[in-house]
Short mmCIF file of C-alpha atoms in Angstrom, two decimals:
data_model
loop_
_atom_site.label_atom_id
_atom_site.label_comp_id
_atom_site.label_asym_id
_atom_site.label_seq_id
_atom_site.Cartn_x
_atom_site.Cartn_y
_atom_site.Cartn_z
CA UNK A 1 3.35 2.77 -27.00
CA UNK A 2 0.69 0.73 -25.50
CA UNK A 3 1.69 -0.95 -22.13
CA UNK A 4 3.03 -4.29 -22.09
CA UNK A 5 2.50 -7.36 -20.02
CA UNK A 6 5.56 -6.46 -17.43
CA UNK A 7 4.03 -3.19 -17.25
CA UNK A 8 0.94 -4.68 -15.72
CA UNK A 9 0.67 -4.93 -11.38
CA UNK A 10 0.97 -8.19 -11.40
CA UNK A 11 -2.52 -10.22 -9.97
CA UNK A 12 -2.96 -11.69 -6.72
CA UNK A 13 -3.62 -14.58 -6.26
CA UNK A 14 -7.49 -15.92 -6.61
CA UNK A 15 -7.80 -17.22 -3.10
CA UNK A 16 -7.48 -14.15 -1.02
CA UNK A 17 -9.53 -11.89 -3.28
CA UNK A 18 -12.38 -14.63 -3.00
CA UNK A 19 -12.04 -14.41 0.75
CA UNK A 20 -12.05 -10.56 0.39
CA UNK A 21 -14.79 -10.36 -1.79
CA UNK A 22 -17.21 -12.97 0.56
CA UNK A 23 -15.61 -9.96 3.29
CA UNK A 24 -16.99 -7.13 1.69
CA UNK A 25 -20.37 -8.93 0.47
CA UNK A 26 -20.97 -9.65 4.23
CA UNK A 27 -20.21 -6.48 6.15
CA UNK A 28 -22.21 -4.95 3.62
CA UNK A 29 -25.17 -6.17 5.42
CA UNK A 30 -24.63 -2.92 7.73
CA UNK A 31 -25.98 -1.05 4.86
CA UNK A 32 -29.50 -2.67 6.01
CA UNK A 33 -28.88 -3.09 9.62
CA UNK A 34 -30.90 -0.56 11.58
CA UNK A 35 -30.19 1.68 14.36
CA UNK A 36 -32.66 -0.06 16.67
CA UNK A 37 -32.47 3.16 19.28
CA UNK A 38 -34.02 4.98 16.72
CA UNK A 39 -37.08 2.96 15.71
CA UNK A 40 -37.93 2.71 19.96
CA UNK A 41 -37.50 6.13 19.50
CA UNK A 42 -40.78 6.37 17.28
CA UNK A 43 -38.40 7.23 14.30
CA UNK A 44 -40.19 6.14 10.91
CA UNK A 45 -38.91 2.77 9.99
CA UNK A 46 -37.68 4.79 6.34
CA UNK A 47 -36.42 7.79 8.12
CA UNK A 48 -33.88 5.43 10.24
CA UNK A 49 -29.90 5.02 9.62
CA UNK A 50 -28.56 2.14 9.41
CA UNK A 51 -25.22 1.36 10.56
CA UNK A 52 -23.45 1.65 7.73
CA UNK A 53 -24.90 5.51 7.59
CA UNK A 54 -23.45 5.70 11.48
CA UNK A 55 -20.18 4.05 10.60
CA UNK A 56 -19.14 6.36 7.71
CA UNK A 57 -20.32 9.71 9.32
CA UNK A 58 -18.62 8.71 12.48
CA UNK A 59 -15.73 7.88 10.58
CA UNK A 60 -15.36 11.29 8.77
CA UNK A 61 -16.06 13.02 12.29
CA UNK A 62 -13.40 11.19 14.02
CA UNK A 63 -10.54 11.74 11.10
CA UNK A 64 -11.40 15.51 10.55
CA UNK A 65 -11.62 16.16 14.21
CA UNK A 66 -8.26 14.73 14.59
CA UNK A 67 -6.83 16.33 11.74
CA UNK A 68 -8.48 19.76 13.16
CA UNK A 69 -6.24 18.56 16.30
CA UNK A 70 -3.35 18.44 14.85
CA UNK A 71 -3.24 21.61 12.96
CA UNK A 72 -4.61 23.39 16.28
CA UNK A 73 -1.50 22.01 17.42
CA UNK A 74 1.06 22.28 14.81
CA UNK A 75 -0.28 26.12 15.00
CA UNK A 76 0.14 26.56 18.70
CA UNK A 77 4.07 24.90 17.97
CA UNK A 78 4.84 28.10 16.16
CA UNK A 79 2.93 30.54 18.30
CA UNK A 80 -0.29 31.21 16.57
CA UNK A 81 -3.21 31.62 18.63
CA UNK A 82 -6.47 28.94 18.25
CA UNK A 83 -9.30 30.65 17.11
CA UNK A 84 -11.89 30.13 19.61
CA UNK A 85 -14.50 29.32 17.75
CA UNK A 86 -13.18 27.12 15.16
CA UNK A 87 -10.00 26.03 16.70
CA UNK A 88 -8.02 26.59 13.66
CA UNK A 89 -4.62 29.16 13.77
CA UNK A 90 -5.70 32.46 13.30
CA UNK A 91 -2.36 34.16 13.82
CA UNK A 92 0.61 34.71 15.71
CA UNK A 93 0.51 34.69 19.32
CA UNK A 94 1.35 38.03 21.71
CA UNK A 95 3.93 35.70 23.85
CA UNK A 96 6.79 36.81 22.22
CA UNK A 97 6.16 40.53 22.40
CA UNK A 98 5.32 39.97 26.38
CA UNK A 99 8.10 37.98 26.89
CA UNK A 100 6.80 34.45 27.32
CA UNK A 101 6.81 31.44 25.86
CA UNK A 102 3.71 29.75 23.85
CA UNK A 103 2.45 27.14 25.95
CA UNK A 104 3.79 23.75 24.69
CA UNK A 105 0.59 21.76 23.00
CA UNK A 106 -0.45 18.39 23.70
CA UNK A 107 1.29 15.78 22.18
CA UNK A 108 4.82 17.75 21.80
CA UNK A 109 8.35 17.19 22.98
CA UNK A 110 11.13 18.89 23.50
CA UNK A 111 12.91 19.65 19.63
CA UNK A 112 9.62 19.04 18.34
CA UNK A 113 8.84 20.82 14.88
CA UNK A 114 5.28 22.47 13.89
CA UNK A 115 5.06 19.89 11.39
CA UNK A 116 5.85 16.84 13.55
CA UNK A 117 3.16 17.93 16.26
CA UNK A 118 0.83 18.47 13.39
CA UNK A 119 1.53 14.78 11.62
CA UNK A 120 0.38 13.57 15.33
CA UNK A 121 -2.87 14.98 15.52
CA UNK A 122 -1.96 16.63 18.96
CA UNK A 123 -0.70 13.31 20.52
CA UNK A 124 -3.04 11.30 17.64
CA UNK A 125 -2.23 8.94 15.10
CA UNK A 126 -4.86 10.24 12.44
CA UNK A 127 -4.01 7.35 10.10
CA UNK A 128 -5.25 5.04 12.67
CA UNK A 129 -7.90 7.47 14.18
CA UNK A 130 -9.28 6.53 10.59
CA UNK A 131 -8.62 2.74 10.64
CA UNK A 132 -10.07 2.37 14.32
CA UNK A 133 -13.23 4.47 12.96
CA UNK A 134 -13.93 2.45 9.59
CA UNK A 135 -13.84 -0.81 12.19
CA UNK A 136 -15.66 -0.21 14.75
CA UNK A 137 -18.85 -1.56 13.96
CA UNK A 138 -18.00 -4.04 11.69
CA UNK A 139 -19.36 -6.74 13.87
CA UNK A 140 -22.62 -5.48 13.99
CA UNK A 141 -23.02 -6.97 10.63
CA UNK A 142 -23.64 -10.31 12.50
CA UNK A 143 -24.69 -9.56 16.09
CA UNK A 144 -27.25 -6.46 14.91
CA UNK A 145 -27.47 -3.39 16.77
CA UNK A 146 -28.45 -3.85 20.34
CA UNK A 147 -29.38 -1.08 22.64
CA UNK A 148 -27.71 -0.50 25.53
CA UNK A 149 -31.50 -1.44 27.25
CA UNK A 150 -33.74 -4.55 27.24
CA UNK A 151 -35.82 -3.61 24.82
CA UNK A 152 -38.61 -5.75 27.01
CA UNK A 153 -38.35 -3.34 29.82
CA UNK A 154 -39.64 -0.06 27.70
CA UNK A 155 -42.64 0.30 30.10
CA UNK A 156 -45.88 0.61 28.38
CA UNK A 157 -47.91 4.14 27.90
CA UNK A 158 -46.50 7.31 26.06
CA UNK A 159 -45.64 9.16 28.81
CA UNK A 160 -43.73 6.23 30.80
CA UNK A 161 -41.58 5.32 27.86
CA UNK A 162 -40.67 8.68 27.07
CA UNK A 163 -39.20 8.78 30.75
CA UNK A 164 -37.46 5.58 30.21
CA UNK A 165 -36.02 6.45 26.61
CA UNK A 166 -35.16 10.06 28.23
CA UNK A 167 -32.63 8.41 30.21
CA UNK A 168 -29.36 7.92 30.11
CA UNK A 169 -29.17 4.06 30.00
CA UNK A 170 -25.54 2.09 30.74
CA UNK A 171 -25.10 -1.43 29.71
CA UNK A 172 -25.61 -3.85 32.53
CA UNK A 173 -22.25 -5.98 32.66
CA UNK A 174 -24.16 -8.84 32.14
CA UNK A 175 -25.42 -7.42 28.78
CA UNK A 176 -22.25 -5.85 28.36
CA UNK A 177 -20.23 -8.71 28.15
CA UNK A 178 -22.50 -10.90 26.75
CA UNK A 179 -22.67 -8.48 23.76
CA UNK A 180 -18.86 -8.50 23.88
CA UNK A 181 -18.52 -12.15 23.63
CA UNK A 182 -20.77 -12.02 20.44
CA UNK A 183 -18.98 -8.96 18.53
CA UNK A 184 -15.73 -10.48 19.28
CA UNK A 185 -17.08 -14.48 17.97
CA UNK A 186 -18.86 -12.16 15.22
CA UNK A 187 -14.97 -10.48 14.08
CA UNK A 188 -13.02 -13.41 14.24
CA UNK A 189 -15.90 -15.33 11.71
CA UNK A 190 -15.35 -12.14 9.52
CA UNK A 191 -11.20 -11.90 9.46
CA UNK A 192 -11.58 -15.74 8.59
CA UNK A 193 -11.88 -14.45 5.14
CA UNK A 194 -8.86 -12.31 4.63
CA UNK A 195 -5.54 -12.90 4.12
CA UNK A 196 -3.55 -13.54 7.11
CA UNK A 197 -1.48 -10.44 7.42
CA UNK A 198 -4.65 -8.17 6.81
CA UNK A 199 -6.61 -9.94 9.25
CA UNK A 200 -3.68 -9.70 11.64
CA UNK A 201 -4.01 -5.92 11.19
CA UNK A 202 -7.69 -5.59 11.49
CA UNK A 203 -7.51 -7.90 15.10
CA UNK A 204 -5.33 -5.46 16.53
CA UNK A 205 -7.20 -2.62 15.97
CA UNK A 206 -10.40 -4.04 17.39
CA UNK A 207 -8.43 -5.46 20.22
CA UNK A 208 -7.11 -1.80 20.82
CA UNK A 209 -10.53 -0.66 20.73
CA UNK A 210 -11.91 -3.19 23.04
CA UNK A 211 -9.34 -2.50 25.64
CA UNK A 212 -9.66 1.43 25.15
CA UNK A 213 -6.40 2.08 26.47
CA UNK A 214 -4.97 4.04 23.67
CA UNK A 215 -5.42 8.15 23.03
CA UNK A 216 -6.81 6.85 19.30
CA UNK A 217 -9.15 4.59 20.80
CA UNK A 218 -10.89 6.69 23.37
CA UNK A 219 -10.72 8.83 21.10
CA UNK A 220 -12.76 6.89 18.24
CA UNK A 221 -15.08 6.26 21.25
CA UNK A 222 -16.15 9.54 22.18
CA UNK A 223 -16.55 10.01 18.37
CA UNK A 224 -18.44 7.39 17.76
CA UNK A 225 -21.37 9.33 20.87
CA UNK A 226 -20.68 12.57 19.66
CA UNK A 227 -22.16 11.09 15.56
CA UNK A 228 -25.35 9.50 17.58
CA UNK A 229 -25.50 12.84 19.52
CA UNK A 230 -25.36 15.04 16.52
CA UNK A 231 -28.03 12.19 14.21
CA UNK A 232 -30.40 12.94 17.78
CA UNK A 233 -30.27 16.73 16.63
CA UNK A 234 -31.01 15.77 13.20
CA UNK A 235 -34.04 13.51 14.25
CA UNK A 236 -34.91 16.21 16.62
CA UNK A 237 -35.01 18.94 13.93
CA UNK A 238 -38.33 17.00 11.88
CA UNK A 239 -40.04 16.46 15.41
CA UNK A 240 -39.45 17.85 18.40
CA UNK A 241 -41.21 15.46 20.27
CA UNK A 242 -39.28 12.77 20.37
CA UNK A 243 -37.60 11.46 22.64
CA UNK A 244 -33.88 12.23 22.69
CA UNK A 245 -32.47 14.09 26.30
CA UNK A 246 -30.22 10.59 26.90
CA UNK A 247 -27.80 11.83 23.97
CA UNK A 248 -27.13 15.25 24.90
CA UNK A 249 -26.70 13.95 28.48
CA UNK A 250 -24.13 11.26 27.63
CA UNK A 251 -22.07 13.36 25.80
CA UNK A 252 -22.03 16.15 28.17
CA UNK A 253 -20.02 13.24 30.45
CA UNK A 254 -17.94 11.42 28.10
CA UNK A 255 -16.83 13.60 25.62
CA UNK A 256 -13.58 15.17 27.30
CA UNK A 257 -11.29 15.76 24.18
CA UNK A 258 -11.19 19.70 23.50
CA UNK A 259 -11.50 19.41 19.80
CA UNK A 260 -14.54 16.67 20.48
CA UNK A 261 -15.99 19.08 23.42
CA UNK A 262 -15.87 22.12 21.16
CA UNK A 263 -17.61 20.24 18.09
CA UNK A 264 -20.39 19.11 20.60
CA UNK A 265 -20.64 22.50 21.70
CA UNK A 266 -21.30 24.45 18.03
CA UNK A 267 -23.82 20.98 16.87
CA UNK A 268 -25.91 21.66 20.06
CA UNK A 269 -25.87 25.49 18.77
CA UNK A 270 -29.69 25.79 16.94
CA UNK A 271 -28.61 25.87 13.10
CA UNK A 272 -30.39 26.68 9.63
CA UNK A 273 -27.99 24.36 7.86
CA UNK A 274 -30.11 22.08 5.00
#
């Protein structure tokens, strides 16, 4: 029996899927927004990412590393042991048999179940892991992708500005909130398209972002170094050359979450993957 009208989701109505639609057309300008650090980096204008590329692969990263998280966790709830290389359960643990306890993992309470620990990542929301990912660069599809430098101050000469790009370089707080002020301008010009409740939704999670006070946030954040780290070692693999020593250096410092920590550890590893 072919469906019938009542059967039908019923359509929205046309003025917030315009607004979504002019949304989507204009973030999609991060599929042609470079990664300026890359083309300082003598990176052929064709060979370089553009945000988009960095968004989605930091986005995947940051989910599946929290998932990884949680099921590290859910498997230390019932006793299995972390393998150490991959972090996943590999079996039970020998606490029982000695007469101790499993060590309680990150995130749980008291009454807990495997499962519960494991639907919180370890102390993470995934779900919003995910959400605070997908959004974090949105604004760049106004403002552009500044580096953290003056791009004026790359000294001239080969060997002077591979020195300079060779270092780890933090935002000067004048840059830093300048470049603040715009992203934030640039979201709220963007969420003037959606429906109110959605861009209620989306606000939030880029004011939890830019206050960095959450576990998902700082989380998302050491994600979002530990994708440029791992794109250096993909640059680094067609030229040795180049100029890339600030990444590994940065995340050596700021990556601090285990799962994170271990992933930086096994993409630094050299690798024959295609």
């Amino acid at each position: 029996m072919p469906p019938t009208t009542a059967d039908r989701p019923a359509a929205p109505p046309p003025g917030p899927i315009v607004g979504l639609a002019r949304f989507l057309r204009r973030v999609g300008r991060l599929k042609t927004t470079p990664r300026t650090g890359w083309l300082d980096r003598g990176v052929p204008t064709a060979a370089v990412e553009s945000v988009a590329d960095h968004s989605f692969r930091t986005a995947l990263l940051a989910w599946l590393a929290a998932k990884v998280a949680a099921d590290t966790a859910a498997g230390a709830a019932t006793g299995a042991s972390p393998h150490p290389a991959d972090g996943f359960a590999s079996g039970p643990s020998l606490g029982p048999a000695l007469g101790t306890s499993p060590r309680r993992p990150l995130g749980a309470a008291d009454g807990d179940t495997p499962s519960a620990v494991g639907r919180r990542g370890a102390g993470l929301d995934t779900d919003r892991v995910l959400k605070l990912a997908l959004i974090h660069d949105l604004a760049e599809s106004l403002t552009g992708d500044p580096p953290p430098y003056d791009p004026a101050t790359i000294p001239p000469g080969a060997d002077a500005r591979r020195r300079f790009l060779d270092g780890r370089h933090v935002r000067a707080p004048d840059r830093a909130a300048a470049k603040r002020a715009a992203e934030d301008a640039a979201m709220a010009d963007l969420l003037a398209d959606l429906p109110p409740s959605l861009a209620a939704d989306l606000a939030a999670l880029w004011a939890e972002l830019a206050a960095g006070d959450s576990a998902e946030s700082r989380f998302v954040k050491q994600a979002d170094k530990l994708e440029t780290f791992l794109q250096s070692r993909d640059y680094l693999a067609t030229d040795p050359a180049r100029p890339m020593a600030s990444f590994a250096a940065e995340v050596a410092e700021v990556v601090t979450h285990p799962t994170l920590a271990a992933l930086r550890d096994a993409m630094a590893a050299p690798t024959d993957a295609g």
